């Protein structure tokens, strides 16, 4: 089971790493003015993240199934998976400066080649991999200075932390709740993960995406300074990091709430 747990932790780390990097795409789109190209290229990264997400649920199910058979409580293992989400977010934060430099070059190449698969093939060439490593950039505290953080709505950040917490533990809590209900209700309890993530998606769509899009569009039109988008991205990523930590606190209560619907 340790191998499965390690694979699950790596997948979770990758998902949250890519999700964290996705926040920074707004910076490139505003700075370069190539919003459509930036979004088109980033869909490739989203595809990798979604593919990893597809394998996450079966691995969690495997751990829960083995735990049920052995009569043990896997809560510590589940908390390690949540911790992997935090590590993935932290790695994403550290890699954002390098990612933005590489992403800017990739967007320009995409404009020339017009093909994402061709761009991927070029990127995997040894000579290009060496160039990418040379472009590695460390985060600098000057990146955080003189930004108008007060211009970013605080409610946006609170909701983003909450949504991230729900996303982080949604599938995990639903699967864990199978341990807390009678055998005939276990499949139904596990199936609740879609409902939980659906709630998080609704909150994201209603409260976070529209306001973030407004600030980004205003910066693209020149009605806001580029620094406002930078402040938005930094604060949203910080809120996401807090959300993964929040996941540790809400995981077990969430599992109990799910179980309560099925007599647990």
mmCIF file of C-alpha atoms in Angstrom:
data_model
loop_
_atom_site.group_PDB
_atom_site.id
_atom_site.type_symbol
_atom_site.label_atom_id
_atom_site.label_comp_id
_atom_site.label_asym_id
_atom_site.label_seq_id
_atom_site.Cartn_x
_atom_site.Cartn_y
_atom_site.Cartn_z
ATOM 1 C CA UNK A 1 0.000 0.000 0.000
ATOM 2 C CA UNK A 2 3.004 2.293 0.540
ATOM 3 C CA UNK A 3 3.696 2.341 -3.210
ATOM 4 C CA UNK A 4 0.104 3.328 -3.974
ATOM 5 C CA UNK A 5 0.265 6.046 -1.312
ATOM 6 C CA UNK A 6 3.474 7.432 -2.812
ATOM 7 C CA UNK A 7 1.943 7.473 -6.300
ATOM 8 C CA UNK A 8 -1.132 9.248 -4.930
ATOM 9 C CA UNK A 9 1.015 11.850 -3.176
ATOM 10 C CA UNK A 10 3.026 12.509 -6.346
ATOM 11 C CA UNK A 11 -0.141 12.870 -8.421
ATOM 12 C CA UNK A 12 -1.634 15.262 -5.858
ATOM 13 C CA UNK A 13 1.582 17.283 -5.823
ATOM 14 C CA UNK A 14 1.549 17.558 -9.636
ATOM 15 C CA UNK A 15 -2.108 18.614 -9.689
ATOM 16 C CA UNK A 16 -1.566 21.429 -7.195
ATOM 17 C CA UNK A 17 1.765 22.446 -8.748
ATOM 18 C CA UNK A 18 0.128 22.980 -12.141
ATOM 19 C CA UNK A 19 -2.911 24.622 -10.560
ATOM 20 C CA UNK A 20 -0.630 27.103 -8.776
ATOM 21 C CA UNK A 21 1.268 27.900 -11.982
ATOM 22 C CA UNK A 22 -2.054 28.514 -13.735
ATOM 23 C CA UNK A 23 -2.618 31.630 -11.628
ATOM 24 C CA UNK A 24 0.477 33.255 -13.123
ATOM 25 C CA UNK A 25 -0.787 32.912 -16.712
ATOM 26 C CA UNK A 26 -2.764 36.129 -16.129
ATOM 27 C CA UNK A 27 0.535 37.974 -15.701
ATOM 28 C CA UNK A 28 1.875 36.822 -19.059
ATOM 29 C CA UNK A 29 -1.404 37.532 -20.874
ATOM 30 C CA UNK A 30 -1.509 41.122 -19.585
ATOM 31 C CA UNK A 31 2.197 41.809 -20.071
ATOM 32 C CA UNK A 32 2.328 40.413 -23.618
ATOM 33 C CA UNK A 33 -1.234 41.281 -24.662
ATOM 34 C CA UNK A 34 -1.545 37.773 -26.144
ATOM 35 C CA UNK A 35 -4.406 36.570 -23.964
ATOM 36 C CA UNK A 36 -5.891 34.019 -26.402
ATOM 37 C CA UNK A 37 -2.510 32.453 -27.205
ATOM 38 C CA UNK A 38 -1.626 32.264 -23.501
ATOM 39 C CA UNK A 39 -4.888 30.502 -22.658
ATOM 40 C CA UNK A 40 -4.516 28.137 -25.628
ATOM 41 C CA UNK A 41 -1.041 27.072 -24.550
ATOM 42 C CA UNK A 42 -1.959 26.718 -20.922
ATOM 43 C CA UNK A 43 -4.736 24.285 -21.838
ATOM 44 C CA UNK A 44 -1.904 21.803 -22.390
ATOM 45 C CA UNK A 45 -0.865 22.099 -18.745
ATOM 46 C CA UNK A 46 -4.485 21.818 -17.633
ATOM 47 C CA UNK A 47 -4.799 18.613 -19.675
ATOM 48 C CA UNK A 48 -1.843 17.107 -17.779
ATOM 49 C CA UNK A 49 -3.384 18.141 -14.456
ATOM 50 C CA UNK A 50 -6.829 16.747 -15.347
ATOM 51 C CA UNK A 51 -5.274 13.485 -16.529
ATOM 52 C CA UNK A 52 -3.454 13.157 -13.203
ATOM 53 C CA UNK A 53 -6.739 13.903 -11.441
ATOM 54 C CA UNK A 54 -8.419 10.995 -13.262
ATOM 55 C CA UNK A 55 -5.946 8.569 -11.676
ATOM 56 C CA UNK A 56 -6.296 10.089 -8.216
ATOM 57 C CA UNK A 57 -9.739 8.653 -7.335
ATOM 58 C CA UNK A 58 -8.878 4.985 -8.105
ATOM 59 C CA UNK A 59 -5.713 5.238 -6.008
ATOM 60 C CA UNK A 60 -7.657 6.689 -3.070
ATOM 61 C CA UNK A 61 -10.239 3.931 -3.512
ATOM 62 C CA UNK A 62 -7.445 1.346 -3.434
ATOM 63 C CA UNK A 63 -6.127 2.712 -0.109
ATOM 64 C CA UNK A 64 -9.608 2.813 1.442
ATOM 65 C CA UNK A 65 -10.387 -0.705 0.201
ATOM 66 C CA UNK A 66 -7.138 -2.109 1.611
ATOM 67 C CA UNK A 67 -7.774 -0.325 4.906
ATOM 68 C CA UNK A 68 -11.289 -1.756 5.155
ATOM 69 C CA UNK A 69 -9.971 -5.254 4.471
ATOM 70 C CA UNK A 70 -7.210 -4.875 7.077
ATOM 71 C CA UNK A 71 -9.445 -3.142 9.610
ATOM 72 C CA UNK A 72 -7.136 -0.108 9.951
ATOM 73 C CA UNK A 73 -7.735 3.635 9.910
ATOM 74 C CA UNK A 74 -5.897 5.341 6.992
ATOM 75 C CA UNK A 75 -6.428 8.895 8.282
ATOM 76 C CA UNK A 76 -2.684 9.521 8.658
ATOM 77 C CA UNK A 77 -2.110 8.435 5.063
ATOM 78 C CA UNK A 78 -4.888 10.739 3.864
ATOM 79 C CA UNK A 79 -3.339 13.641 5.774
ATOM 80 C CA UNK A 80 -0.042 12.954 3.988
ATOM 81 C CA UNK A 81 -1.866 13.294 0.677
ATOM 82 C CA UNK A 82 -3.307 16.646 1.797
ATOM 83 C CA UNK A 83 0.194 17.688 2.846
ATOM 84 C CA UNK A 84 1.390 16.790 -0.668
ATOM 85 C CA UNK A 85 -1.110 19.371 -1.962
ATOM 86 C CA UNK A 86 0.550 22.005 0.225
ATOM 87 C CA UNK A 87 4.032 20.989 -0.987
ATOM 88 C CA UNK A 88 2.845 21.122 -4.609
ATOM 89 C CA UNK A 89 1.521 24.644 -4.049
ATOM 90 C CA UNK A 90 4.795 25.760 -2.442
ATOM 91 C CA UNK A 91 6.812 24.286 -5.326
ATOM 92 C CA UNK A 92 4.526 26.084 -7.757
ATOM 93 C CA UNK A 93 5.180 29.387 -5.968
ATOM 94 C CA UNK A 94 8.953 28.867 -6.185
ATOM 95 C CA UNK A 95 8.751 27.950 -9.883
ATOM 96 C CA UNK A 96 6.517 30.844 -11.003
ATOM 97 C CA UNK A 97 9.387 33.210 -12.037
ATOM 98 C CA UNK A 98 11.007 30.451 -14.108
ATOM 99 C CA UNK A 99 7.652 29.303 -15.473
ATOM 100 C CA UNK A 100 6.760 32.825 -16.633
ATOM 101 C CA UNK A 101 10.057 33.200 -18.517
ATOM 102 C CA UNK A 102 9.588 29.848 -20.233
ATOM 103 C CA UNK A 103 5.901 30.450 -20.855
ATOM 104 C CA UNK A 104 6.623 33.782 -22.547
ATOM 105 C CA UNK A 105 9.069 32.099 -24.936
ATOM 106 C CA UNK A 106 6.617 29.247 -25.547
ATOM 107 C CA UNK A 107 3.790 31.661 -26.433
ATOM 108 C CA UNK A 108 6.023 33.361 -29.022
ATOM 109 C CA UNK A 109 6.981 30.001 -30.485
ATOM 110 C CA UNK A 110 3.337 28.956 -30.605
ATOM 111 C CA UNK A 111 2.570 32.078 -32.618
ATOM 112 C CA UNK A 112 5.242 30.981 -35.112
ATOM 113 C CA UNK A 113 4.552 27.242 -35.269
ATOM 114 C CA UNK A 114 0.782 27.368 -34.715
ATOM 115 C CA UNK A 115 0.917 23.846 -33.301
ATOM 116 C CA UNK A 116 0.966 22.748 -29.655
ATOM 117 C CA UNK A 117 2.185 19.174 -30.436
ATOM 118 C CA UNK A 118 5.099 20.581 -32.472
ATOM 119 C CA UNK A 119 5.899 22.956 -29.621
ATOM 120 C CA UNK A 120 5.985 20.017 -27.171
ATOM 121 C CA UNK A 121 8.325 18.042 -29.472
ATOM 122 C CA UNK A 122 10.673 21.044 -29.703
ATOM 123 C CA UNK A 123 10.625 21.522 -25.922
ATOM 124 C CA UNK A 124 11.652 17.897 -25.322
ATOM 125 C CA UNK A 125 14.792 18.203 -27.441
ATOM 126 C CA UNK A 126 17.935 17.967 -25.302
ATOM 127 C CA UNK A 127 19.307 21.323 -26.457
ATOM 128 C CA UNK A 128 16.049 23.076 -25.565
ATOM 129 C CA UNK A 129 15.859 21.340 -22.182
ATOM 130 C CA UNK A 130 19.339 22.717 -21.394
ATOM 131 C CA UNK A 131 18.220 26.213 -22.421
ATOM 132 C CA UNK A 132 15.167 25.918 -20.157
ATOM 133 C CA UNK A 133 17.347 24.937 -17.201
ATOM 134 C CA UNK A 134 19.550 27.976 -17.829
ATOM 135 C CA UNK A 135 16.475 30.207 -17.661
ATOM 136 C CA UNK A 136 15.712 29.099 -14.098
ATOM 137 C CA UNK A 137 15.018 32.147 -11.933
ATOM 138 C CA UNK A 138 14.802 32.426 -8.170
ATOM 139 C CA UNK A 139 11.888 34.270 -6.576
ATOM 140 C CA UNK A 140 12.896 37.752 -5.461
ATOM 141 C CA UNK A 141 11.305 39.787 -2.693
ATOM 142 C CA UNK A 142 11.331 42.833 -4.978
ATOM 143 C CA UNK A 143 8.583 41.061 -6.942
ATOM 144 C CA UNK A 144 6.303 41.597 -3.946
ATOM 145 C CA UNK A 145 7.103 45.246 -3.256
ATOM 146 C CA UNK A 146 5.109 48.392 -4.090
ATOM 147 C CA UNK A 147 1.974 46.562 -5.131
ATOM 148 C CA UNK A 148 -1.531 47.842 -4.394
ATOM 149 C CA UNK A 149 -2.742 44.901 -2.317
ATOM 150 C CA UNK A 150 -5.546 47.005 -0.843
ATOM 151 C CA UNK A 151 -7.160 47.175 -4.290
ATOM 152 C CA UNK A 152 -7.878 43.422 -4.222
ATOM 153 C CA UNK A 153 -11.199 42.495 -2.522
ATOM 154 C CA UNK A 154 -10.583 40.539 0.692
ATOM 155 C CA UNK A 155 -13.775 38.523 0.200
ATOM 156 C CA UNK A 156 -12.248 37.144 -2.998
ATOM 157 C CA UNK A 157 -9.298 35.764 -1.045
ATOM 158 C CA UNK A 158 -11.429 34.242 1.720
ATOM 159 C CA UNK A 159 -13.629 32.454 -0.814
ATOM 160 C CA UNK A 160 -10.575 31.234 -2.743
ATOM 161 C CA UNK A 161 -9.134 29.701 0.439
ATOM 162 C CA UNK A 162 -12.460 28.016 1.167
ATOM 163 C CA UNK A 163 -12.849 26.696 -2.392
ATOM 164 C CA UNK A 164 -9.276 25.373 -2.395
ATOM 165 C CA UNK A 165 -9.886 23.634 0.919
ATOM 166 C CA UNK A 166 -13.012 21.969 -0.476
ATOM 167 C CA UNK A 167 -11.256 20.919 -3.688
ATOM 168 C CA UNK A 168 -8.282 19.578 -1.764
ATOM 169 C CA UNK A 169 -10.311 17.259 0.467
ATOM 170 C CA UNK A 170 -13.488 16.656 -1.580
ATOM 171 C CA UNK A 171 -12.550 13.293 -3.093
ATOM 172 C CA UNK A 172 -10.503 12.296 -0.033
ATOM 173 C CA UNK A 173 -13.302 13.028 2.456
ATOM 174 C CA UNK A 174 -15.926 11.255 0.335
ATOM 175 C CA UNK A 175 -13.779 8.132 0.106
ATOM 176 C CA UNK A 176 -12.867 8.223 3.789
ATOM 177 C CA UNK A 177 -16.549 8.538 4.729
ATOM 178 C CA UNK A 178 -16.975 4.972 3.419
ATOM 179 C CA UNK A 179 -15.252 3.883 6.647
ATOM 180 C CA UNK A 180 -17.891 5.669 8.716
ATOM 181 C CA UNK A 181 -21.081 4.214 7.181
ATOM 182 C CA UNK A 182 -22.726 0.828 6.913
ATOM 183 C CA UNK A 183 -21.507 -1.420 4.107
ATOM 184 C CA UNK A 184 -24.601 -0.912 1.935
ATOM 185 C CA UNK A 185 -24.046 2.873 1.859
ATOM 186 C CA UNK A 186 -20.329 2.938 1.041
ATOM 187 C CA UNK A 187 -20.644 3.309 -2.729
ATOM 188 C CA UNK A 188 -23.163 6.132 -2.316
ATOM 189 C CA UNK A 189 -20.889 7.929 0.150
ATOM 190 C CA UNK A 190 -17.903 7.695 -2.201
ATOM 191 C CA UNK A 191 -20.063 8.993 -5.061
ATOM 192 C CA UNK A 192 -20.696 12.186 -3.091
ATOM 193 C CA UNK A 193 -17.293 13.545 -4.138
ATOM 194 C CA UNK A 194 -18.800 14.842 -7.387
ATOM 195 C CA UNK A 195 -21.396 16.819 -5.456
ATOM 196 C CA UNK A 196 -18.733 18.349 -3.180
ATOM 197 C CA UNK A 197 -16.471 19.380 -6.042
ATOM 198 C CA UNK A 198 -19.536 20.685 -7.878
ATOM 199 C CA UNK A 199 -20.228 23.017 -4.944
ATOM 200 C CA UNK A 200 -16.647 24.263 -5.068
ATOM 201 C CA UNK A 201 -16.947 24.847 -8.824
ATOM 202 C CA UNK A 202 -20.141 26.874 -8.333
ATOM 203 C CA UNK A 203 -18.427 29.070 -5.727
ATOM 204 C CA UNK A 204 -15.443 29.504 -8.046
ATOM 205 C CA UNK A 205 -17.647 30.430 -11.016
ATOM 206 C CA UNK A 206 -19.893 32.835 -9.116
ATOM 207 C CA UNK A 207 -17.433 34.675 -6.899
ATOM 208 C CA UNK A 208 -13.800 34.261 -7.999
ATOM 209 C CA UNK A 209 -13.582 34.001 -11.790
ATOM 210 C CA UNK A 210 -15.760 37.055 -12.620
ATOM 211 C CA UNK A 211 -13.909 39.494 -10.334
ATOM 212 C CA UNK A 212 -10.500 38.153 -11.378
ATOM 213 C CA UNK A 213 -11.509 38.506 -15.043
ATOM 214 C CA UNK A 214 -12.661 42.100 -14.479
ATOM 215 C CA UNK A 215 -9.312 43.103 -12.935
ATOM 216 C CA UNK A 216 -7.388 41.325 -15.721
ATOM 217 C CA UNK A 217 -9.461 42.927 -18.508
ATOM 218 C CA UNK A 218 -9.115 46.382 -16.962
ATOM 219 C CA UNK A 219 -5.342 45.924 -16.936
ATOM 220 C CA UNK A 220 -5.390 44.753 -20.578
ATOM 221 C CA UNK A 221 -7.280 47.944 -21.545
ATOM 222 C CA UNK A 222 -4.884 50.100 -19.550
ATOM 223 C CA UNK A 223 -7.514 51.136 -16.990
ATOM 224 C CA UNK A 224 -5.503 49.480 -14.223
ATOM 225 C CA UNK A 225 -1.740 49.138 -13.736
ATOM 226 C CA UNK A 226 -0.061 45.795 -14.405
ATOM 227 C CA UNK A 227 0.852 45.737 -10.705
ATOM 228 C CA UNK A 228 -2.805 45.203 -9.764
ATOM 229 C CA UNK A 229 -2.874 41.916 -11.685
ATOM 230 C CA UNK A 230 0.405 40.985 -10.030
ATOM 231 C CA UNK A 231 -1.083 41.736 -6.604
ATOM 232 C CA UNK A 232 -4.183 39.702 -7.528
ATOM 233 C CA UNK A 233 -2.107 36.680 -8.544
ATOM 234 C CA UNK A 234 0.127 36.848 -5.454
ATOM 235 C CA UNK A 235 -2.822 37.111 -3.061
ATOM 236 C CA UNK A 236 -4.840 34.382 -4.797
ATOM 237 C CA UNK A 237 -1.848 32.024 -4.615
ATOM 238 C CA UNK A 238 -1.351 32.866 -0.936
ATOM 239 C CA UNK A 239 -5.058 32.158 -0.387
ATOM 240 C CA UNK A 240 -4.671 28.845 -2.231
ATOM 241 C CA UNK A 241 -1.773 27.862 0.036
ATOM 242 C CA UNK A 242 -3.882 28.688 3.088
ATOM 243 C CA UNK A 243 -6.698 26.641 1.535
ATOM 244 C CA UNK A 244 -4.529 23.502 1.369
ATOM 245 C CA UNK A 245 -3.681 23.988 5.055
ATOM 246 C CA UNK A 246 -7.361 24.541 5.778
ATOM 247 C CA UNK A 247 -7.966 21.169 4.143
ATOM 248 C CA UNK A 248 -6.227 19.484 7.080
ATOM 249 C CA UNK A 249 -8.756 21.073 9.449
ATOM 250 C CA UNK A 250 -11.910 20.414 7.446
ATOM 251 C CA UNK A 251 -11.083 16.927 6.137
ATOM 252 C CA UNK A 252 -12.465 14.836 9.007
ATOM 253 C CA UNK A 253 -15.509 17.080 9.695
ATOM 254 C CA UNK A 254 -16.307 16.922 5.973
ATOM 255 C CA UNK A 255 -16.115 13.123 6.032
ATOM 256 C CA UNK A 256 -18.421 13.059 9.084
ATOM 257 C CA UNK A 257 -20.936 15.359 7.387
ATOM 258 C CA UNK A 258 -20.985 13.132 4.286
ATOM 259 C CA UNK A 259 -21.393 10.031 6.439
ATOM 260 C CA UNK A 260 -24.272 11.633 8.353
ATOM 261 C CA UNK A 261 -26.381 11.635 5.175
ATOM 262 C CA UNK A 262 -26.075 7.855 5.070
ATOM 263 C CA UNK A 263 -26.645 7.106 8.744
ATOM 264 C CA UNK A 264 -22.959 7.289 9.714
#
